[in-house]
mmCIF file of C-alpha atoms in Angstrom:
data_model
loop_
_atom_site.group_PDB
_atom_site.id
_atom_site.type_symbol
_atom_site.label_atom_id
_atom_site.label_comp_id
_atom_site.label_asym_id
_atom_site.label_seq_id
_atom_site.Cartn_x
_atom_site.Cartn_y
_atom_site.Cartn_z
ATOM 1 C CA UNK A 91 25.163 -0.976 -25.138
ATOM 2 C CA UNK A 92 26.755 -0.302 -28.579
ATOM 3 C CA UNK A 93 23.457 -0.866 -29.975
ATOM 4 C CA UNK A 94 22.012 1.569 -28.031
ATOM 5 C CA UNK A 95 22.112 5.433 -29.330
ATOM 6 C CA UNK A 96 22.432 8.140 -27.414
ATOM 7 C CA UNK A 97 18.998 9.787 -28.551
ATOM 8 C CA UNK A 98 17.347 6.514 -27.726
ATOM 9 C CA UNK A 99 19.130 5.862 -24.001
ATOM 10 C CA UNK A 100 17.288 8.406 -21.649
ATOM 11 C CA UNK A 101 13.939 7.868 -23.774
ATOM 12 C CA UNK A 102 14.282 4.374 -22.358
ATOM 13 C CA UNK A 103 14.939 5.767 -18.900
ATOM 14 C CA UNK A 104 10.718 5.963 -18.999
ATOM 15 C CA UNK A 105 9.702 3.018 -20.169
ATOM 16 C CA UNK A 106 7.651 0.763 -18.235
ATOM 17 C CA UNK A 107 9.879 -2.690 -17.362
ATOM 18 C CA UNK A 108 7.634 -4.575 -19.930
ATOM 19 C CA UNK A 109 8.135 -2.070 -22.749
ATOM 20 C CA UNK A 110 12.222 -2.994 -22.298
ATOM 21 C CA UNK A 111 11.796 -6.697 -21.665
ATOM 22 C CA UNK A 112 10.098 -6.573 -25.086
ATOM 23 C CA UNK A 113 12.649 -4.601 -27.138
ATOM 24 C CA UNK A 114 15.307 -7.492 -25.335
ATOM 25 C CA UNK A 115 13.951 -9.627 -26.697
ATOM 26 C CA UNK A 116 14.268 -8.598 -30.717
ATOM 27 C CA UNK A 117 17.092 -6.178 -30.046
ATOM 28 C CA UNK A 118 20.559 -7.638 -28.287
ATOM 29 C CA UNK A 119 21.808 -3.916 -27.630
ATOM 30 C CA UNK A 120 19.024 -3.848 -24.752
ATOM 31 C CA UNK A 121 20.396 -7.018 -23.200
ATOM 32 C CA UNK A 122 23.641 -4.782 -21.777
ATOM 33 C CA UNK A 123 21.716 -2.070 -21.444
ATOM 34 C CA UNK A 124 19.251 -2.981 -18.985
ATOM 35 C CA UNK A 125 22.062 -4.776 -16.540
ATOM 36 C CA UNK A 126 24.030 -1.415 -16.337
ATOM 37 C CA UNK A 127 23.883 0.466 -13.527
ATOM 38 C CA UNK A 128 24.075 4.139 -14.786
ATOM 39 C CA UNK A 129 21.027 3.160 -16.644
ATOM 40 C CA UNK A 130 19.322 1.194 -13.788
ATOM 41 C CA UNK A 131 19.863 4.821 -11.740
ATOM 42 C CA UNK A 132 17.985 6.826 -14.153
ATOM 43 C CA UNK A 133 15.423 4.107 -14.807
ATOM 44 C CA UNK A 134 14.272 3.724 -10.971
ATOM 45 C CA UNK A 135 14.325 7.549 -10.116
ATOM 46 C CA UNK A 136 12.289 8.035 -13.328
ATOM 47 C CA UNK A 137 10.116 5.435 -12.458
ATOM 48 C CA UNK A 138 9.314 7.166 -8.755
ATOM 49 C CA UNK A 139 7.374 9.880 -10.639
ATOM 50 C CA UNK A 140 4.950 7.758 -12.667
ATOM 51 C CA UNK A 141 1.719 6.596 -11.021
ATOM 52 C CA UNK A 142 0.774 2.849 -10.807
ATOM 53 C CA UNK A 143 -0.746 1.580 -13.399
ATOM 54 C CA UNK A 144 -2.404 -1.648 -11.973
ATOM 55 C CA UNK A 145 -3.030 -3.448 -8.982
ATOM 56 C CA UNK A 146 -2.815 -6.943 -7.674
ATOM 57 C CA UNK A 147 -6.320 -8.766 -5.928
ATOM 58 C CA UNK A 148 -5.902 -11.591 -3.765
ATOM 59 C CA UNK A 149 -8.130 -12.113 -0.562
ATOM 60 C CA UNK A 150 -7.639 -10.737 2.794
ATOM 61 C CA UNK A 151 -6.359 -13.963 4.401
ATOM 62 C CA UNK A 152 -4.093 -16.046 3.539
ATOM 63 C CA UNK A 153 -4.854 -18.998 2.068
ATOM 64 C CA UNK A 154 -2.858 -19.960 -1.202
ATOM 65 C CA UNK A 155 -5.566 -18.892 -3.524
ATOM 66 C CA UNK A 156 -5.038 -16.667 -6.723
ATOM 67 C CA UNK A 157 -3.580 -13.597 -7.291
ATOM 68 C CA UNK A 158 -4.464 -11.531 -10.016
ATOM 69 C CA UNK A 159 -3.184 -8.396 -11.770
ATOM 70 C CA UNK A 160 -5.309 -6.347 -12.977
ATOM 71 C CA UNK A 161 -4.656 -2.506 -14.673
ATOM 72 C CA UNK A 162 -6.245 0.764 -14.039
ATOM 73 C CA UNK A 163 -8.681 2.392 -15.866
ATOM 74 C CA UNK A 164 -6.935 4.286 -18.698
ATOM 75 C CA UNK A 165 -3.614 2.854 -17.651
ATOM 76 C CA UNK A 166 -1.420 0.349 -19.554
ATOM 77 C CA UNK A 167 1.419 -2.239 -18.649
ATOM 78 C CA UNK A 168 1.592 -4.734 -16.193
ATOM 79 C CA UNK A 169 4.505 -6.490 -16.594
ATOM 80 C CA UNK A 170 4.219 -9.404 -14.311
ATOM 81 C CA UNK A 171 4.637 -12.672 -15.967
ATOM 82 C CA UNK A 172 2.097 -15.850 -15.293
ATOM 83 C CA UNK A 173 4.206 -17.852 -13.944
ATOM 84 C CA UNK A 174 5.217 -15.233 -11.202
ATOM 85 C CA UNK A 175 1.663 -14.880 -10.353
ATOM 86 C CA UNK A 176 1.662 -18.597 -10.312
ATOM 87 C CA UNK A 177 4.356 -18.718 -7.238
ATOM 88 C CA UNK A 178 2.824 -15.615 -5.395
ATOM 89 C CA UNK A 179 -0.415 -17.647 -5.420
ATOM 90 C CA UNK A 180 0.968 -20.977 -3.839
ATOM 91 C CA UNK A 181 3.418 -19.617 -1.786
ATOM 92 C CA UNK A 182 2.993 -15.819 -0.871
ATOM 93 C CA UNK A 183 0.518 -12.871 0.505
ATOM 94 C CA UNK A 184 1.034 -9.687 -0.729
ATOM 95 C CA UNK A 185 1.475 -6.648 2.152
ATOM 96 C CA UNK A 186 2.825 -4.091 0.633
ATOM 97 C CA UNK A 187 4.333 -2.389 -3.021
ATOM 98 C CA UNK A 188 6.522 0.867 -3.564
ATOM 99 C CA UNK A 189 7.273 1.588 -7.367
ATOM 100 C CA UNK A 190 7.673 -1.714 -7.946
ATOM 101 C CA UNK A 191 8.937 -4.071 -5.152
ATOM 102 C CA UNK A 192 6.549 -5.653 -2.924
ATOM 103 C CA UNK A 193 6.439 -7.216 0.605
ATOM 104 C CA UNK A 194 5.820 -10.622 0.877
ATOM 105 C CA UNK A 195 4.708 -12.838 3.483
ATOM 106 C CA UNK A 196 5.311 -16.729 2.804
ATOM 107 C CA UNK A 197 2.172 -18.739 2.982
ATOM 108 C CA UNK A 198 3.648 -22.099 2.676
ATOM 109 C CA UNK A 199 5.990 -22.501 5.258
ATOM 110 C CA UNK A 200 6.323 -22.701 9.339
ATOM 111 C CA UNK A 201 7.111 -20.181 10.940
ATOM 112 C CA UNK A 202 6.653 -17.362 7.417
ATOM 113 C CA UNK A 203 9.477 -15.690 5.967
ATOM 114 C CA UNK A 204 9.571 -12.265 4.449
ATOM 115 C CA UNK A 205 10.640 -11.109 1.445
ATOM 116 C CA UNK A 206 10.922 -8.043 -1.123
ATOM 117 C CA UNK A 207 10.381 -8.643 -4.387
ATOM 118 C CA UNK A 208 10.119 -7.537 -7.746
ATOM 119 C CA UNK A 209 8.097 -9.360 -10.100
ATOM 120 C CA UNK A 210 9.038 -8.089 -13.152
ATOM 121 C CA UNK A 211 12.338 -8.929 -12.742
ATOM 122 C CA UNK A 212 11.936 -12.273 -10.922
ATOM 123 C CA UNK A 213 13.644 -11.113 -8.240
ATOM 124 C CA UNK A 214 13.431 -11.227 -4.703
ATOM 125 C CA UNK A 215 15.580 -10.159 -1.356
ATOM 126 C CA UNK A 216 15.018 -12.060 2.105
ATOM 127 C CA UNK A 217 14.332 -10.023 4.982
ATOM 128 C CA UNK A 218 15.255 -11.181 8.329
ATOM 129 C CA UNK A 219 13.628 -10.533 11.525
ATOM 130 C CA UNK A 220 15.199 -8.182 14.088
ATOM 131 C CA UNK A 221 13.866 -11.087 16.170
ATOM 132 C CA UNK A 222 14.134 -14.911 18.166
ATOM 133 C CA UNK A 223 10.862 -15.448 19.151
ATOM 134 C CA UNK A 224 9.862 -19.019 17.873
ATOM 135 C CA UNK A 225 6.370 -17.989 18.545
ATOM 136 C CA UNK A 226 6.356 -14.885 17.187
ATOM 137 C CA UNK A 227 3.313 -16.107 14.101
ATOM 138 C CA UNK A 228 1.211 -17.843 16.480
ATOM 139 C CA UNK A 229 1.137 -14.647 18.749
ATOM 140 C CA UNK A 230 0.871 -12.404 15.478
ATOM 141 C CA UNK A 231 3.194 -9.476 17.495
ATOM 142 C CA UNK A 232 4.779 -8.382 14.280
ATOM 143 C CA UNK A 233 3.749 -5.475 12.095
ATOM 144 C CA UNK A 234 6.308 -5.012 8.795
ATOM 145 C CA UNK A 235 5.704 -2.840 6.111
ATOM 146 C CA UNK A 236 7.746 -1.205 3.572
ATOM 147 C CA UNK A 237 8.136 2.460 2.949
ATOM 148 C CA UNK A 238 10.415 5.118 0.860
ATOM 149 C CA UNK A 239 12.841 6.696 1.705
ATOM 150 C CA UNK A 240 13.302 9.724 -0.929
ATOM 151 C CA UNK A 241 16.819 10.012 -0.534
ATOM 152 C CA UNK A 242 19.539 10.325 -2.856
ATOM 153 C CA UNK A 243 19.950 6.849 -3.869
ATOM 154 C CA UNK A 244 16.247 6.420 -4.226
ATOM 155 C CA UNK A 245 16.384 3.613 -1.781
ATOM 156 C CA UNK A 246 13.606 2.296 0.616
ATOM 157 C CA UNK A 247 12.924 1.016 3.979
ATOM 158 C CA UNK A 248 11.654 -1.718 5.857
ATOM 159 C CA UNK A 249 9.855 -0.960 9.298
ATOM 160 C CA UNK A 250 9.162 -3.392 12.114
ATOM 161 C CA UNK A 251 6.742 -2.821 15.276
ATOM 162 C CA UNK A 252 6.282 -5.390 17.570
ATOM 163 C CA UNK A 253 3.206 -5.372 20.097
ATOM 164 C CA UNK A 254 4.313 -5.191 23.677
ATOM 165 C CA UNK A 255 3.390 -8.133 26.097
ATOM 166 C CA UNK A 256 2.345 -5.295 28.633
ATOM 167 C CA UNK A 257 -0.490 -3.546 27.032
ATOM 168 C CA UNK A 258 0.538 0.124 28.331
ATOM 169 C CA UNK A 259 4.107 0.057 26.565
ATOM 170 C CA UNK A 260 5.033 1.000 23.318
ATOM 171 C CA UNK A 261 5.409 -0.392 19.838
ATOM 172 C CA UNK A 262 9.142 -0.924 19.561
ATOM 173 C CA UNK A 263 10.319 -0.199 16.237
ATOM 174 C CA UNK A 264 12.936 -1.170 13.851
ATOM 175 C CA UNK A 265 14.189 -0.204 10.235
ATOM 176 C CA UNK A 266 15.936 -2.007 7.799
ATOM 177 C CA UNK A 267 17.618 -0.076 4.716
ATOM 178 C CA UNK A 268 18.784 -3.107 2.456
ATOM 179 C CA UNK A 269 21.863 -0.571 0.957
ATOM 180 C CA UNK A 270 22.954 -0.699 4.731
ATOM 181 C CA UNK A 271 22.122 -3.951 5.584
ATOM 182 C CA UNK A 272 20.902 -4.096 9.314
ATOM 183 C CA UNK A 273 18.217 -3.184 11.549
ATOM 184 C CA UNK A 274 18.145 0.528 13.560
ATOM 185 C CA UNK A 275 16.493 0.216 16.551
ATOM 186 C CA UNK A 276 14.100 3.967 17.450
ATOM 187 C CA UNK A 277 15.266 5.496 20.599
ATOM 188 C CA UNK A 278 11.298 5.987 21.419
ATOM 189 C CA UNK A 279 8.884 3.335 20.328
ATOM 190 C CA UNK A 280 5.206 3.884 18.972
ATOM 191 C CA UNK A 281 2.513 5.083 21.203
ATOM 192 C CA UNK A 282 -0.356 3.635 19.316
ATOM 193 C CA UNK A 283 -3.789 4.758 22.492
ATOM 194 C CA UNK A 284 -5.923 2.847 24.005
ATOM 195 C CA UNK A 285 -7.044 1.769 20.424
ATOM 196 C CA UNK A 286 -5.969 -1.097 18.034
ATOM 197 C CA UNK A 287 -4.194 0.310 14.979
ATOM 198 C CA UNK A 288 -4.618 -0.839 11.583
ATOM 199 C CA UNK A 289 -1.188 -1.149 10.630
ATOM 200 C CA UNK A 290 -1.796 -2.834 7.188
ATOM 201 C CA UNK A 291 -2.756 0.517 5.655
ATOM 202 C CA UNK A 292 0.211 3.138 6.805
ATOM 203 C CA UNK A 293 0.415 6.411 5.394
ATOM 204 C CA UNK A 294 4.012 7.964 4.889
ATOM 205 C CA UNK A 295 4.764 11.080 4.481
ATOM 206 C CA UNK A 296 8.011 13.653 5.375
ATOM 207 C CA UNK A 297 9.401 11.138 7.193
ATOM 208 C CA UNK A 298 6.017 10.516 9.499
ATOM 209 C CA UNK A 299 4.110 7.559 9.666
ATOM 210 C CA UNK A 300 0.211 7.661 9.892
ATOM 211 C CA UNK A 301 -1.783 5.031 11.150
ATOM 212 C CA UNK A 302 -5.872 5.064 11.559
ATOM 213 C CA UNK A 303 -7.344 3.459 14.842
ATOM 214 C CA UNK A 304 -10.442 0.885 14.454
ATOM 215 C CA UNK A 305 -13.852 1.673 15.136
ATOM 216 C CA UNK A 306 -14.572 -0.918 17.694
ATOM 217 C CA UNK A 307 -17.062 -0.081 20.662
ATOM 218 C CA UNK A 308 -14.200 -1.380 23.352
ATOM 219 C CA UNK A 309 -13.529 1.857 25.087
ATOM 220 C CA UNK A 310 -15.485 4.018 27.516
ATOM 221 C CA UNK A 311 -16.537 7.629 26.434
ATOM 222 C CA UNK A 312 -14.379 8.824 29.386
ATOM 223 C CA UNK A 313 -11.142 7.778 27.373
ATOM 224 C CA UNK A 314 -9.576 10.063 25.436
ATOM 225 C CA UNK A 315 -9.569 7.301 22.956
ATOM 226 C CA UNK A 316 -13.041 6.548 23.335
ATOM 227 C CA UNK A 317 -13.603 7.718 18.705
ATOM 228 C CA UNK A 318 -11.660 6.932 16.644
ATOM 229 C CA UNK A 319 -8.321 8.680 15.402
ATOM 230 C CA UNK A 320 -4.884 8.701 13.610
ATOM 231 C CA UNK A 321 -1.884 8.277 15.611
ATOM 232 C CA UNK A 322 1.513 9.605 13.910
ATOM 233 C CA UNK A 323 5.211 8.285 14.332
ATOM 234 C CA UNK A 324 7.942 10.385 13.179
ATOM 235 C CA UNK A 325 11.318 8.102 12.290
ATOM 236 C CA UNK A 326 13.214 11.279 12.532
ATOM 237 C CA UNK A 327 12.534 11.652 16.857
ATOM 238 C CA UNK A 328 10.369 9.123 17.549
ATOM 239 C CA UNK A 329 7.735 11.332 18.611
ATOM 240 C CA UNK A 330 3.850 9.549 18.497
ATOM 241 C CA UNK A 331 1.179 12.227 18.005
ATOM 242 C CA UNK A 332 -2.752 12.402 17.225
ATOM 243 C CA UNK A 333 -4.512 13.453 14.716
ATOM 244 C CA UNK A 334 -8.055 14.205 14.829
ATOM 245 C CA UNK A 335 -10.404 13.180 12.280
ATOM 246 C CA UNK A 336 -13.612 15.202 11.154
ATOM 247 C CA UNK A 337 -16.099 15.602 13.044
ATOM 248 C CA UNK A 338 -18.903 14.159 11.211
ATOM 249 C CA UNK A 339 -16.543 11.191 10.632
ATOM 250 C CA UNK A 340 -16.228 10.262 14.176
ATOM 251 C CA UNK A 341 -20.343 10.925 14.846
ATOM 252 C CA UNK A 342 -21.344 7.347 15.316
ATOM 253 C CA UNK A 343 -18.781 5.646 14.310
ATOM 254 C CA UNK A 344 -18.486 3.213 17.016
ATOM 255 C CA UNK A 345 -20.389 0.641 15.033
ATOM 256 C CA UNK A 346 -18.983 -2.578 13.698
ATOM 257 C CA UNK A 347 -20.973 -1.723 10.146
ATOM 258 C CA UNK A 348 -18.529 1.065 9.863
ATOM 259 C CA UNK A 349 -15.029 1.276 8.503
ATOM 260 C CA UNK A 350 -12.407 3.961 8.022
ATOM 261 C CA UNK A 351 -9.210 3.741 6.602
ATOM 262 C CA UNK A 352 -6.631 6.335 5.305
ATOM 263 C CA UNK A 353 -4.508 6.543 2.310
ATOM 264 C CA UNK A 354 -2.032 8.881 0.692
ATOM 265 C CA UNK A 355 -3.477 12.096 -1.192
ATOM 266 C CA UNK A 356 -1.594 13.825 -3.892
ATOM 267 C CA UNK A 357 -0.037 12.421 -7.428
ATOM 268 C CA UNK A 358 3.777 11.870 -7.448
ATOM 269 C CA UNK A 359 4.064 14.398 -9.538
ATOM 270 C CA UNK A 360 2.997 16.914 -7.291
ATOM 271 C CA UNK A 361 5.048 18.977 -4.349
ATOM 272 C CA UNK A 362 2.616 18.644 -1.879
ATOM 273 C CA UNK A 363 0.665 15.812 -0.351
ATOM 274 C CA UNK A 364 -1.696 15.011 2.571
ATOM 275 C CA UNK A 365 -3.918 12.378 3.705
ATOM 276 C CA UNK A 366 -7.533 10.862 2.699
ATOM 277 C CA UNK A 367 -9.895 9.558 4.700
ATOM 278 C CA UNK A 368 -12.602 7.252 3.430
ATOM 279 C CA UNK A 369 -15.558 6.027 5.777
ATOM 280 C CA UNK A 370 -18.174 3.529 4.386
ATOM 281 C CA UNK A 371 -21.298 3.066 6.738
ATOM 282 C CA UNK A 372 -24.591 1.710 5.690
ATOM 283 C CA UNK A 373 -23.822 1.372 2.304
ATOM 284 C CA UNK A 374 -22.422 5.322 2.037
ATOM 285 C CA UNK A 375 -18.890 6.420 0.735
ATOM 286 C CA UNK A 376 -17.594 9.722 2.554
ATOM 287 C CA UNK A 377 -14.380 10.710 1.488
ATOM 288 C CA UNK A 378 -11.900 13.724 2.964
ATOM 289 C CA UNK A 379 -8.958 15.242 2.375
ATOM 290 C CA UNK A 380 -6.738 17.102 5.183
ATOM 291 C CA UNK A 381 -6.406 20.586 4.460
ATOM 292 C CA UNK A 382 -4.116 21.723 7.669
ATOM 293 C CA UNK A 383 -1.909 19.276 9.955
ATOM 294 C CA UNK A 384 -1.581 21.475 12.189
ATOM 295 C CA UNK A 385 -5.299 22.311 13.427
ATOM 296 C CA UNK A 386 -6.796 18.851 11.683
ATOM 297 C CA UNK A 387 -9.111 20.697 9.375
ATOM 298 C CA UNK A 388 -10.797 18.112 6.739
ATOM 299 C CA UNK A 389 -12.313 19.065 3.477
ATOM 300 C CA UNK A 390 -15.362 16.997 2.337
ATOM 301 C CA UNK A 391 -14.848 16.126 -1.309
ATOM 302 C CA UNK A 392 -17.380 13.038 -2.217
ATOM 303 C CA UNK A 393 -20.259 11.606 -0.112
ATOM 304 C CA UNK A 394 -22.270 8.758 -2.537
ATOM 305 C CA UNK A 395 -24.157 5.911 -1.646
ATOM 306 C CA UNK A 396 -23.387 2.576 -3.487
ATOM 307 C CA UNK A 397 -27.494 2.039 -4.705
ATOM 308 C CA UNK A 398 -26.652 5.220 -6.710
ATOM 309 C CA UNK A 399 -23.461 4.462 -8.617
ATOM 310 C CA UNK A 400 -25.332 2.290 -11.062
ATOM 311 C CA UNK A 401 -23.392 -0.903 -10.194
ATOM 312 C CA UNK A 402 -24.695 -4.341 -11.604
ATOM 313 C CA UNK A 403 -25.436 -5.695 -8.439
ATOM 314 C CA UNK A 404 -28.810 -3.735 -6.675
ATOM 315 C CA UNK A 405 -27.445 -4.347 -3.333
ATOM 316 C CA UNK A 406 -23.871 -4.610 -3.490
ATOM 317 C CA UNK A 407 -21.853 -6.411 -0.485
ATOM 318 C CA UNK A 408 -18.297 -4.127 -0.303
ATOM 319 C CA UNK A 409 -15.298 -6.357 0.438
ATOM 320 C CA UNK A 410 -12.580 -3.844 0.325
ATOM 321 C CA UNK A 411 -11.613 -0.509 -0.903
ATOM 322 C CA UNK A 412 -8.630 1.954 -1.609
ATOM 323 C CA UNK A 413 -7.319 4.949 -3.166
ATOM 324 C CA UNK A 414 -5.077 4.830 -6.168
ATOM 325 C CA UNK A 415 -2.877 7.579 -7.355
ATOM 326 C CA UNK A 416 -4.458 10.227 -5.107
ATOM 327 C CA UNK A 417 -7.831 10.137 -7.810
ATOM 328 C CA UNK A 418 -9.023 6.744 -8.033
ATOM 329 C CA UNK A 419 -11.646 5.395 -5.141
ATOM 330 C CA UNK A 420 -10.823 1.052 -6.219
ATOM 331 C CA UNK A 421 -13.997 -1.331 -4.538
ATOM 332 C CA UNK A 422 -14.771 -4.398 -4.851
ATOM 333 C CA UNK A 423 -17.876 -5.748 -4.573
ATOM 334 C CA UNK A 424 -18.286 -9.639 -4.255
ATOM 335 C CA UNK A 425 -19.038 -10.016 -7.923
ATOM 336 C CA UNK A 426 -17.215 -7.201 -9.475
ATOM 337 C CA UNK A 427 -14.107 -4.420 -9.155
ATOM 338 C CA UNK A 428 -15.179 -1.200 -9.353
ATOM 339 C CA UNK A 429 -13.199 2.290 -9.947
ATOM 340 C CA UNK A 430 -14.513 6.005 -9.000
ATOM 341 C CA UNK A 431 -12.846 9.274 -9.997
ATOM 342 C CA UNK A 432 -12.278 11.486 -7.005
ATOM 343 C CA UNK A 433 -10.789 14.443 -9.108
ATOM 344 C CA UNK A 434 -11.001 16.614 -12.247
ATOM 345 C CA UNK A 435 -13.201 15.238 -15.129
ATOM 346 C CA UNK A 436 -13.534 12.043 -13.626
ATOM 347 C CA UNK A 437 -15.507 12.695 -10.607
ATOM 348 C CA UNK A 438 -17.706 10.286 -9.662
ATOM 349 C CA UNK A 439 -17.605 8.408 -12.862
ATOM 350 C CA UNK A 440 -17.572 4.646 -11.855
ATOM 351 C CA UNK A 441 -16.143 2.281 -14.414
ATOM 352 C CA UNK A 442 -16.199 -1.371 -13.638
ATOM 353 C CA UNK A 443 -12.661 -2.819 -14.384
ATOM 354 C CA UNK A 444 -12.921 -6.533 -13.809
ATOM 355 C CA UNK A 445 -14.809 -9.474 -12.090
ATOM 356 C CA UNK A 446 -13.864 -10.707 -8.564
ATOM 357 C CA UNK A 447 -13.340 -14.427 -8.552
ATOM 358 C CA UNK A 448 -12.308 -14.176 -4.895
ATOM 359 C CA UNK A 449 -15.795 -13.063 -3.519
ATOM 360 C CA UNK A 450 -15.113 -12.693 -0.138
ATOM 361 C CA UNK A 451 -13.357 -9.919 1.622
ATOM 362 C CA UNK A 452 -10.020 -8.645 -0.487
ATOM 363 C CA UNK A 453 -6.703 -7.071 -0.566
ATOM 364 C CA UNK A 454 -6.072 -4.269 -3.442
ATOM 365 C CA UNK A 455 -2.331 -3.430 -4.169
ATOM 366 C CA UNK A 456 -1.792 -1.052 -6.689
ATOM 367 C CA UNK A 457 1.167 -1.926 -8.605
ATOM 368 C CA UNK A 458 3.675 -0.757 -11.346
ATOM 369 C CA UNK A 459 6.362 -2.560 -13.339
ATOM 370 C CA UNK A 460 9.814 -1.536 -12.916
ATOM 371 C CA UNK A 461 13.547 -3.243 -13.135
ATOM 372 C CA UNK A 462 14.151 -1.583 -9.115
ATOM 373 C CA UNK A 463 16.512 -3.651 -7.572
ATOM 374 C CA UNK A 464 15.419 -5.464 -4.538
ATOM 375 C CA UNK A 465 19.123 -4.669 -2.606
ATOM 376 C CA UNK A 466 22.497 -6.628 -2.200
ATOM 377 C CA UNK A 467 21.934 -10.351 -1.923
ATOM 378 C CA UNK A 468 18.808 -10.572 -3.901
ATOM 379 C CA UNK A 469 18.243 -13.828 -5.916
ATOM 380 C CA UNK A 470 15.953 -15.123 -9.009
ATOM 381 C CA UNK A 471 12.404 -16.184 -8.202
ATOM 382 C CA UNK A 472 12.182 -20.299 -8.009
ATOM 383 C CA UNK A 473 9.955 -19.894 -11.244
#
């Protein structure tokens, strides 16, 4: 720490975890500094204003097969060594990443474990199970996912529903704050419809969870859950809600050619933020933003169809998409990754950022490198 100067010390409160694992390694001052925890504080709430910078690509499914890392357009650092990518490809599936600590699902043992971890430290945090159930993998009834918190030790969360045997009961739900070490159980659990929920893609915001229904053609046009919709879950009162989406979203979208998922609208650096809807049918991008919670008013702001974005492939095949940063639409394709601005001077310029070696249908996790702490108890990576 000696080493260190005082000018230099909250400069390095920004850097990227690679940019300091670098200056460690041809300056011995850095050594002390990055294992203090003053410095550690002001690193990680720095860090929770920065946008990602890259994202991980691995397929859908499990199956032991590579992940990558791959960075944003116009956006450096990665900080994630081979060899960590190395054990997440034998052994883990990604599920989830906040500023720098993922969720991990083992992939190479009976029943799977979960885990937070950060990769550019090589460390990781076991998460227990608020549950017994030998057969809980084989029945699939668990939903985890990992959220922030935004409180004043910059902390985070980890969530648990678990699908009812009875189909007309709720999601009971769980959270796990590693700082205190065991599960909460919600007074009220989740009342997700009469729709599945795709609970891989949550959307988190105030301290309400959002969750988009699928478009399947399962339920009659009498049901109030006959289109689909967002469902909300507040982990302040427990209190599930709906959320309609456009109307020219839900027109004839009970089609199995059509999906819908939402994401999180806004840059960190921002006050506000909202939700984004993207819809892909036939081939066609529709993108919205929410303008007013209250009265579910959407705002249009891209409609494109993929023949027209001047990709290399004449009739692409889309295998998954997201939103990055609140500006960046991420596809793949099964050849190629492709990025399109959804704001400012970028709109609707499509860059092409890498090739996709996994072809089929993928997972995109955007990522940035930080030295976060996983919580008490966490131990090196076996790597």
């Amino acid at each position: 720490m000696a080493m260190i100067s005082s000018e230099i010390f909250p400069i390095c409160t920004y850097l990227p975890a690679k940019s300091l694992y670098r200056f460690k390694a041809v300056n011995k001052g850095f050594c002390n500094l990055l294992e203090e925890g003053f410095f550690l504080v002001n690193h990680v709430h720095n860090s929770l204003k920065r946008d990602d910078t890259c994202f991980f690509l691995q397929l859908e499914r499990p199956c032991n097969e590579e992940v990558t890392l791959h960075q944003l357009p116009s956006r450096q650092g990665a900080g994630v060594s081979g060899e960590v990518l190395q054990f997440l490809s034998k052994s883990s599936q990604i599920l989830a990443s906040i500023k720098g600590l993922i969720l991990c699902r083992t992939t190479d043992k009976t029943p799977s474990e979960f885990y937070i971890c950060n990769p550019a430290t090589k460390s990781r945090l076991p998460i227990s199970l608020p549950t017994h159930d030998e057969n809980l993998n084989t029945r699939a009834h668990v939903m985890i996912m990992l959220l922030e918190c935004y409180d004043e030790f910059d902390d985070y969360m980890v969530v648990h529903f678990e699908t009812p045997t009875d189909w007309s009961s709720d999601y009971a739900c769980k959270i796990l704050k590693p700082r205190e070490g065991s599960w909460k159980t919600m007074e009220k659990g989740f009342c997700a419809g009469g729709r599945n929920m795709k609970f891989n893609m949550p959307v988190h915001d105030n301290g309400v969870i959002h969750f988009i229904s699928d478009c399947g053609s399962y339920i009659t046009e009498v049901s109030p859950y006959f289109e689909p919709y967002i469902m909300s879950y507040s982990l302040n009162n427990g209190t599930s809600t709906m959320l309609k989406l456009p109307k020219i979203a839900r027109k004839s979208s009970i089609d199995k050619k059509c999906d819908m998922n939402i994401f999180n609208w806004g840059k960190v650096s921002m006050a506000s933020s909202s939700i984004c809807l993207v819809r892909l049918k036939r081939s066609t991008f529709k993108v919205w933003i929410l303008k007013d919670y209250k009265t579910s008013r959407w705002r249009r702001i891209m409609k494109i169809k993929t023949k027209k974005m001047g990709l290399k492939e004449k009739y692409p095949t889309i295998t998954g998409f997201t939103v990055m940063n609140g500006e960046l639409l991420i596809f793949a394709t099964e050849k190629y990754i492709y990025s399109c601005g959804l704001t400012g001077e970028n709109y609707m310029k499509i860059e092409e950022i890498c090739e996709n070696k996994c072809k089929y249908y993928v997972s995109l996790t955007s990522y940035m490198d930080t030295l976060r702490p996983c919580g008490p108890g966490a131990t090196l990576l076996p790597c």
